[in-house]
Amino acid sequence: MKKLSTLTLTAFLSLSSSAFSNAEDIGLATGYPPYQFSENGDIVGFDVDVTKAVFNYLDKEYTLHQYDWDNVVSLLRFGELDMAMGMEQTTIRQQYFDFSSPYYNRVTTLFVLDNESSPESVRGLVGKRISGDRHSVLEAHLQDIGLHKAIRINQASSKAEAMNQLAMGEVEAVIMPEAVGRYLAKQLDINVRVLWQPEIKVPVGFSVKAGSDELLNQLNEALEALENSGELDKIRRRWGIQ
């Protein structure tokens, strides 16, 4: 598999008597602000801060590997990564991965430019191009209303690229979590509006290779402790995550 880009950050922490004996290899996306992204050469974001807090609690080593999201999912599935941060717990993914307790929820959103020429409904996208996530709840919605074959969904290499495609008129709409879309639109200084948004909130947590029970138990222990101490709430407020 071709690795499109790699930024590696290793946190050297002292070993303890917990179940881990080696540094965990953790995958994350290259461009998914405010959750996980690069800024001035540093790997930052809400999910990154949660991961730091979890491994500080566990007193363990970890290494972050940054790729486009499709590569993160594939590398985890085939055992090249031990875990991925900030993965949505969908039915399809649960066939391949085990998930920690969720530490927040995302709402998938379909954005269009806020102008008179943009469609007023999802049906107005028939024959048009969309950029966004595969296996999202929007795809299920399109199937429910009989439009899943009438609207073409392309996968961009990053959310930033998808939003830039919308700004340049290369696609008619983009699919991404609401917080990501509003963050990127503000960066590009464009006005967007929500064309469609489900009531479904998708739980997000750490994903691990199926059968990694010991690792999963440690992650859940840390998340519960950080939730009870209020540390997770502090991180959520820092990044404006609800």
PDB file of N, CA, C and O in Angstrom, residues 7-60:
ATOM      1  N   LEU A   7       3.639  11.571   9.266  1.00  0.00           N
ATOM      2  CA  LEU A   7       4.234  12.405  10.299  1.00  0.00           C
ATOM      3  C   LEU A   7       4.223  11.563  11.557  1.00  0.00           C
ATOM      4  O   LEU A   7       3.188  11.001  11.910  1.00  0.00           O
ATOM      5  N   THR A   8       5.337  11.422  12.203  1.00  0.00           N
ATOM      6  CA  THR A   8       5.414  10.542  13.360  1.00  0.00           C
ATOM      7  C   THR A   8       5.824  11.314  14.596  1.00  0.00           C
ATOM      8  O   THR A   8       6.756  12.084  14.569  1.00  0.00           O
ATOM      9  N   LEU A   9       5.074  11.083  15.646  1.00  0.00           N
ATOM     10  CA  LEU A   9       5.355  11.716  16.931  1.00  0.00           C
ATOM     11  C   LEU A   9       5.407  10.614  17.970  1.00  0.00           C
ATOM     12  O   LEU A   9       4.482   9.824  18.078  1.00  0.00           O
ATOM     13  N   THR A  10       6.490  10.522  18.708  1.00  0.00           N
ATOM     14  CA  THR A  10       6.612   9.492  19.736  1.00  0.00           C
ATOM     15  C   THR A  10       6.647  10.138  21.104  1.00  0.00           C
ATOM     16  O   THR A  10       7.420  11.051  21.336  1.00  0.00           O
ATOM     17  N   ALA A  11       5.774   9.665  21.962  1.00  0.00           N
ATOM     18  CA  ALA A  11       5.762  10.152  23.335  1.00  0.00           C
ATOM     19  C   ALA A  11       6.496   9.131  24.193  1.00  0.00           C
ATOM     20  O   ALA A  11       6.062   7.996  24.303  1.00  0.00           O
ATOM     21  N   PHE A  12       7.629   9.522  24.752  1.00  0.00           N
ATOM     22  CA  PHE A  12       8.406   8.612  25.579  1.00  0.00           C
ATOM     23  C   PHE A  12       7.954   8.763  27.028  1.00  0.00           C
ATOM     24  O   PHE A  12       8.212   9.769  27.676  1.00  0.00           O
ATOM     25  N   LEU A  13       7.285   7.740  27.503  1.00  0.00           N
ATOM     26  CA  LEU A  13       6.772   7.734  28.866  1.00  0.00           C
ATOM     27  C   LEU A  13       7.335   6.509  29.577  1.00  0.00           C
ATOM     28  O   LEU A  13       7.605   5.480  28.963  1.00  0.00           O
ATOM     29  N   SER A  14       7.499   6.589  30.871  1.00  0.00           N
ATOM     30  CA  SER A  14       8.088   5.468  31.612  1.00  0.00           C
ATOM     31  C   SER A  14       7.143   4.278  31.622  1.00  0.00           C
ATOM     32  O   SER A  14       5.933   4.423  31.649  1.00  0.00           O
ATOM     33  N   LEU A  15       7.728   3.066  31.604  1.00  0.00           N
ATOM     34  CA  LEU A  15       6.931   1.847  31.598  1.00  0.00           C
ATOM     35  C   LEU A  15       6.423   1.545  32.998  1.00  0.00           C
ATOM     36  O   LEU A  15       7.048   1.849  33.994  1.00  0.00           O
ATOM     37  N   SER A  16       5.262   0.924  33.048  1.00  0.00           N
ATOM     38  CA  SER A  16       4.711   0.485  34.328  1.00  0.00           C
ATOM     39  C   SER A  16       4.367  -0.988  34.230  1.00  0.00           C
ATOM     40  O   SER A  16       4.730  -1.662  33.275  1.00  0.00           O
ATOM     41  N   SER A  17       3.633  -1.491  35.175  1.00  0.00           N
ATOM     42  CA  SER A  17       3.319  -2.918  35.204  1.00  0.00           C
ATOM     43  C   SER A  17       2.021  -3.240  34.484  1.00  0.00           C
ATOM     44  O   SER A  17       1.459  -4.308  34.674  1.00  0.00           O
ATOM     45  N   SER A  18       1.534  -2.326  33.652  1.00  0.00           N
ATOM     46  CA  SER A  18       0.280  -2.577  32.948  1.00  0.00           C
ATOM     47  C   SER A  18       0.489  -3.570  31.825  1.00  0.00           C
ATOM     48  O   SER A  18       1.582  -4.053  31.582  1.00  0.00           O
ATOM     49  N   ALA A  19      -0.588  -3.844  31.077  1.00  0.00           N
ATOM     50  CA  ALA A  19      -0.548  -4.916  30.081  1.00  0.00           C
ATOM     51  C   ALA A  19       0.343  -4.598  28.898  1.00  0.00           C
ATOM     52  O   ALA A  19       0.818  -5.484  28.214  1.00  0.00           O
ATOM     53  N   PHE A  20       0.573  -3.315  28.599  1.00  0.00           N
ATOM     54  CA  PHE A  20       1.369  -2.965  27.435  1.00  0.00           C
ATOM     55  C   PHE A  20       2.844  -3.203  27.705  1.00  0.00           C
ATOM     56  O   PHE A  20       3.367  -2.879  28.740  1.00  0.00           O
ATOM     57  N   SER A  21       3.536  -3.742  26.722  1.00  0.00           N
ATOM     58  CA  SER A  21       4.972  -3.920  26.843  1.00  0.00           C
ATOM     59  C   SER A  21       5.734  -3.116  25.812  1.00  0.00           C
ATOM     60  O   SER A  21       6.918  -2.905  25.950  1.00  0.00           O
ATOM     61  N   ASN A  22       5.065  -2.690  24.735  1.00  0.00           N
ATOM     62  CA  ASN A  22       5.696  -1.917  23.675  1.00  0.00           C
ATOM     63  C   ASN A  22       4.848  -0.703  23.354  1.00  0.00           C
ATOM     64  O   ASN A  22       3.678  -0.616  23.718  1.00  0.00           O
ATOM     65  N   ALA A  23       5.458   0.235  22.623  1.00  0.00           N
ATOM     66  CA  ALA A  23       4.719   1.413  22.183  1.00  0.00           C
ATOM     67  C   ALA A  23       3.595   0.995  21.247  1.00  0.00           C
ATOM     68  O   ALA A  23       3.769   0.128  20.395  1.00  0.00           O
ATOM     69  N   GLU A  24       2.441   1.597  21.417  1.00  0.00           N
ATOM     70  CA  GLU A  24       1.312   1.318  20.534  1.00  0.00           C
ATOM     71  C   GLU A  24       1.394   2.224  19.307  1.00  0.00           C
ATOM     72  O   GLU A  24       1.655   3.423  19.418  1.00  0.00           O
ATOM     73  N   ASP A  25       1.184   1.660  18.126  1.00  0.00           N
ATOM     74  CA  ASP A  25       1.160   2.418  16.877  1.00  0.00           C
ATOM     75  C   ASP A  25      -0.273   2.853  16.609  1.00  0.00           C
ATOM     76  O   ASP A  25      -1.160   2.020  16.393  1.00  0.00           O
ATOM     77  N   ILE A  26      -0.472   4.178  16.618  1.00  0.00           N
ATOM     78  CA  ILE A  26      -1.817   4.741  16.531  1.00  0.00           C
ATOM     79  C   ILE A  26      -1.956   5.532  15.235  1.00  0.00           C
ATOM     80  O   ILE A  26      -1.145   6.400  14.924  1.00  0.00           O
ATOM     81  N   GLY A  27      -3.006   5.249  14.476  1.00  0.00           N
ATOM     82  CA  GLY A  27      -3.253   5.949  13.227  1.00  0.00           C
ATOM     83  C   GLY A  27      -4.224   7.109  13.401  1.00  0.00           C
ATOM     84  O   GLY A  27      -5.134   7.060  14.227  1.00  0.00           O
ATOM     85  N   LEU A  28      -4.001   8.152  12.610  1.00  0.00           N
ATOM     86  CA  LEU A  28      -4.904   9.293  12.583  1.00  0.00           C
ATOM     87  C   LEU A  28      -4.871   9.927  11.206  1.00  0.00           C
ATOM     88  O   LEU A  28      -3.976   9.662  10.404  1.00  0.00           O
ATOM     89  N   ALA A  29      -5.832  10.788  10.928  1.00  0.00           N
ATOM     90  CA  ALA A  29      -5.975  11.392   9.609  1.00  0.00           C
ATOM     91  C   ALA A  29      -5.066  12.604   9.448  1.00  0.00           C
ATOM     92  O   ALA A  29      -4.676  13.249  10.417  1.00  0.00           O
ATOM     93  N   THR A  30      -4.743  12.910   8.194  1.00  0.00           N
ATOM     94  CA  THR A  30      -3.895  14.070   7.912  1.00  0.00           C
ATOM     95  C   THR A  30      -4.653  15.379   8.017  1.00  0.00           C
ATOM     96  O   THR A  30      -4.078  16.394   8.401  1.00  0.00           O
ATOM     97  N   GLY A  31      -5.923  15.375   7.666  1.00  0.00           N
ATOM     98  CA  GLY A  31      -6.660  16.637   7.640  1.00  0.00           C
ATOM     99  C   GLY A  31      -8.085  16.472   8.094  1.00  0.00           C
ATOM    100  O   GLY A  31      -8.988  16.221   7.280  1.00  0.00           O
ATOM    101  N   TYR A  32      -8.340  16.624   9.392  1.00  0.00           N
ATOM    102  CA  TYR A  32      -9.675  16.424   9.947  1.00  0.00           C
ATOM    103  C   TYR A  32      -9.902  17.398  11.104  1.00  0.00           C
ATOM    104  O   TYR A  32     -10.280  16.999  12.203  1.00  0.00           O
ATOM    105  N   PRO A  33      -9.630  18.704  10.868  1.00  0.00           N
ATOM    106  CA  PRO A  33      -9.772  19.671  11.959  1.00  0.00           C
ATOM    107  C   PRO A  33     -11.243  19.848  12.341  1.00  0.00           C
ATOM    108  O   PRO A  33     -12.120  19.730  11.481  1.00  0.00           O
ATOM    109  N   PRO A  34     -11.547  20.080  13.614  1.00  0.00           N
ATOM    110  CA  PRO A  34     -10.606  20.310  14.720  1.00  0.00           C
ATOM    111  C   PRO A  34     -10.233  19.027  15.478  1.00  0.00           C
ATOM    112  O   PRO A  34      -9.681  19.103  16.555  1.00  0.00           O
ATOM    113  N   TYR A  35     -10.518  17.872  14.887  1.00  0.00           N
ATOM    114  CA  TYR A  35     -10.304  16.611  15.597  1.00  0.00           C
ATOM    115  C   TYR A  35      -8.860  16.110  15.503  1.00  0.00           C
ATOM    116  O   TYR A  35      -8.249  15.757  16.501  1.00  0.00           O
ATOM    117  N   GLN A  36      -8.321  16.057  14.282  1.00  0.00           N
ATOM    118  CA  GLN A  36      -6.954  15.564  14.085  1.00  0.00           C
ATOM    119  C   GLN A  36      -6.410  16.151  12.786  1.00  0.00           C
ATOM    120  O   GLN A  36      -7.001  15.969  11.720  1.00  0.00           O
ATOM    121  N   PHE A  37      -5.292  16.876  12.898  1.00  0.00           N
ATOM    122  CA  PHE A  37      -4.715  17.532  11.729  1.00  0.00           C
ATOM    123  C   PHE A  37      -3.308  17.997  12.065  1.00  0.00           C
ATOM    124  O   PHE A  37      -2.817  17.810  13.183  1.00  0.00           O
ATOM    125  N   SER A  38      -2.633  18.597  11.077  1.00  0.00           N
ATOM    126  CA  SER A  38      -1.279  19.128  11.267  1.00  0.00           C
ATOM    127  C   SER A  38      -1.322  20.646  11.233  1.00  0.00           C
ATOM    128  O   SER A  38      -2.049  21.248  10.438  1.00  0.00           O
ATOM    129  N   GLU A  39      -0.538  21.244  12.103  1.00  0.00           N
ATOM    130  CA  GLU A  39      -0.469  22.709  12.165  1.00  0.00           C
ATOM    131  C   GLU A  39       0.965  23.108  12.494  1.00  0.00           C
ATOM    132  O   GLU A  39       1.488  22.756  13.544  1.00  0.00           O
ATOM    133  N   ASN A  40       1.582  23.810  11.556  1.00  0.00           N
ATOM    134  CA  ASN A  40       2.975  24.246  11.722  1.00  0.00           C
ATOM    135  C   ASN A  40       3.906  23.068  12.038  1.00  0.00           C
ATOM    136  O   ASN A  40       4.823  23.177  12.860  1.00  0.00           O
ATOM    137  N   GLY A  41       3.657  21.953  11.378  1.00  0.00           N
ATOM    138  CA  GLY A  41       4.511  20.787  11.560  1.00  0.00           C
ATOM    139  C   GLY A  41       4.178  19.925  12.762  1.00  0.00           C
ATOM    140  O   GLY A  41       4.815  18.882  12.974  1.00  0.00           O
ATOM    141  N   ASP A  42       3.195  20.334  13.567  1.00  0.00           N
ATOM    142  CA  ASP A  42       2.795  19.561  14.746  1.00  0.00           C
ATOM    143  C   ASP A  42       1.486  18.832  14.490  1.00  0.00           C
ATOM    144  O   ASP A  42       0.621  19.315  13.756  1.00  0.00           O
ATOM    145  N   ILE A  43       1.331  17.670  15.114  1.00  0.00           N
ATOM    146  CA  ILE A  43       0.079  16.922  15.060  1.00  0.00           C
ATOM    147  C   ILE A  43      -0.792  17.400  16.222  1.00  0.00           C
ATOM    148  O   ILE A  43      -0.396  17.293  17.379  1.00  0.00           O
ATOM    149  N   VAL A  44      -1.957  17.933  15.905  1.00  0.00           N
ATOM    150  CA  VAL A  44      -2.800  18.548  16.932  1.00  0.00           C
ATOM    151  C   VAL A  44      -4.254  18.142  16.716  1.00  0.00           C
ATOM    152  O   VAL A  44      -4.609  17.504  15.736  1.00  0.00           O
ATOM    153  N   GLY A  45      -5.105  18.540  17.669  1.00  0.00           N
ATOM    154  CA  GLY A  45      -6.536  18.328  17.547  1.00  0.00           C
ATOM    155  C   GLY A  45      -7.146  17.720  18.791  1.00  0.00           C
ATOM    156  O   GLY A  45      -6.461  17.297  19.722  1.00  0.00           O
ATOM    157  N   PHE A  46      -8.462  17.689  18.806  1.00  0.00           N
ATOM    158  CA  PHE A  46      -9.206  17.152  19.941  1.00  0.00           C
ATOM    159  C   PHE A  46      -8.856  15.693  20.209  1.00  0.00           C
ATOM    160  O   PHE A  46      -8.550  15.305  21.338  1.00  0.00           O
ATOM    161  N   ASP A  47      -8.907  14.855  19.153  1.00  0.00           N
ATOM    162  CA  ASP A  47      -8.591  13.440  19.340  1.00  0.00           C
ATOM    163  C   ASP A  47      -7.159  13.237  19.817  1.00  0.00           C
ATOM    164  O   ASP A  47      -6.878  12.315  20.593  1.00  0.00           O
ATOM    165  N   VAL A  48      -6.255  14.083  19.340  1.00  0.00           N
ATOM    166  CA  VAL A  48      -4.846  13.983  19.747  1.00  0.00           C
ATOM    167  C   VAL A  48      -4.709  14.268  21.238  1.00  0.00           C
ATOM    168  O   VAL A  48      -4.001  13.558  21.959  1.00  0.00           O
ATOM    169  N   ASP A  49      -5.405  15.289  21.714  1.00  0.00           N
ATOM    170  CA  ASP A  49      -5.335  15.622  23.144  1.00  0.00           C
ATOM    171  C   ASP A  49      -5.958  14.530  24.009  1.00  0.00           C
ATOM    172  O   ASP A  49      -5.473  14.243  25.109  1.00  0.00           O
ATOM    173  N   VAL A  50      -7.042  13.923  23.515  1.00  0.00           N
ATOM    174  CA  VAL A  50      -7.641  12.805  24.260  1.00  0.00           C
ATOM    175  C   VAL A  50      -6.663  11.639  24.334  1.00  0.00           C
ATOM    176  O   VAL A  50      -6.479  11.018  25.392  1.00  0.00           O
ATOM    177  N   THR A  51      -5.992  11.350  23.212  1.00  0.00           N
ATOM    178  CA  THR A  51      -5.021  10.257  23.186  1.00  0.00           C
ATOM    179  C   THR A  51      -3.869  10.521  24.151  1.00  0.00           C
ATOM    180  O   THR A  51      -3.439   9.622  24.883  1.00  0.00           O
ATOM    181  N   LYS A  52      -3.370  11.752  24.169  1.00  0.00           N
ATOM    182  CA  LYS A  52      -2.301  12.108  25.105  1.00  0.00           C
ATOM    183  C   LYS A  52      -2.750  11.871  26.543  1.00  0.00           C
ATOM    184  O   LYS A  52      -2.004  11.313  27.359  1.00  0.00           O
ATOM    185  N   ALA A  53      -3.975  12.297  26.862  1.00  0.00           N
ATOM    186  CA  ALA A  53      -4.481  12.139  28.227  1.00  0.00           C
ATOM    187  C   ALA A  53      -4.625  10.665  28.590  1.00  0.00           C
ATOM    188  O   ALA A  53      -4.292  10.249  29.709  1.00  0.00           O
ATOM    189  N   VAL A  54      -5.119   9.857  27.653  1.00  0.00           N
ATOM    190  CA  VAL A  54      -5.296   8.424  27.902  1.00  0.00           C
ATOM    191  C   VAL A  54      -3.958   7.751  28.182  1.00  0.00           C
ATOM    192  O   VAL A  54      -3.802   6.995  29.153  1.00  0.00           O
ATOM    193  N   PHE A  55      -2.949   8.050  27.354  1.00  0.00           N
ATOM    194  CA  PHE A  55      -1.665   7.373  27.529  1.00  0.00           C
ATOM    195  C   PHE A  55      -0.850   7.956  28.683  1.00  0.00           C
ATOM    196  O   PHE A  55      -0.005   7.263  29.256  1.00  0.00           O
ATOM    197  N   ASN A  56      -1.102   9.192  29.033  1.00  0.00           N
ATOM    198  CA  ASN A  56      -0.514   9.722  30.265  1.00  0.00           C
ATOM    199  C   ASN A  56      -1.072   8.977  31.472  1.00  0.00           C
ATOM    200  O   ASN A  56      -0.340   8.634  32.404  1.00  0.00           O
ATOM    201  N   TYR A  57      -2.386   8.730  31.448  1.00  0.00           N
ATOM    202  CA  TYR A  57      -3.012   7.993  32.539  1.00  0.00           C
ATOM    203  C   TYR A  57      -2.442   6.573  32.619  1.00  0.00           C
ATOM    204  O   TYR A  57      -2.153   6.060  33.710  1.00  0.00           O
ATOM    205  N   LEU A  58      -2.285   5.929  31.454  1.00  0.00           N
ATOM    206  CA  LEU A  58      -1.771   4.552  31.416  1.00  0.00           C
ATOM    207  C   LEU A  58      -0.268   4.476  31.640  1.00  0.00           C
ATOM    208  O   LEU A  58       0.268   3.402  31.888  1.00  0.00           O
ATOM    209  N   ASP A  59       0.407   5.635  31.514  1.00  0.00           N
ATOM    210  CA  ASP A  59       1.857   5.690  31.676  1.00  0.00           C
ATOM    211  C   ASP A  59       2.542   4.765  30.660  1.00  0.00           C
ATOM    212  O   ASP A  59       3.401   3.964  31.002  1.00  0.00           O
ATOM    213  N   LYS A  60       2.150   4.898  29.407  1.00  0.00           N
ATOM    214  CA  LYS A  60       2.636   4.019  28.345  1.00  0.00           C
ATOM    215  C   LYS A  60       3.181   4.823  27.165  1.00  0.00           C
ATOM    216  O   LYS A  60       2.861   5.984  26.983  1.00  0.00           O
TER     217      LYS A  60
END
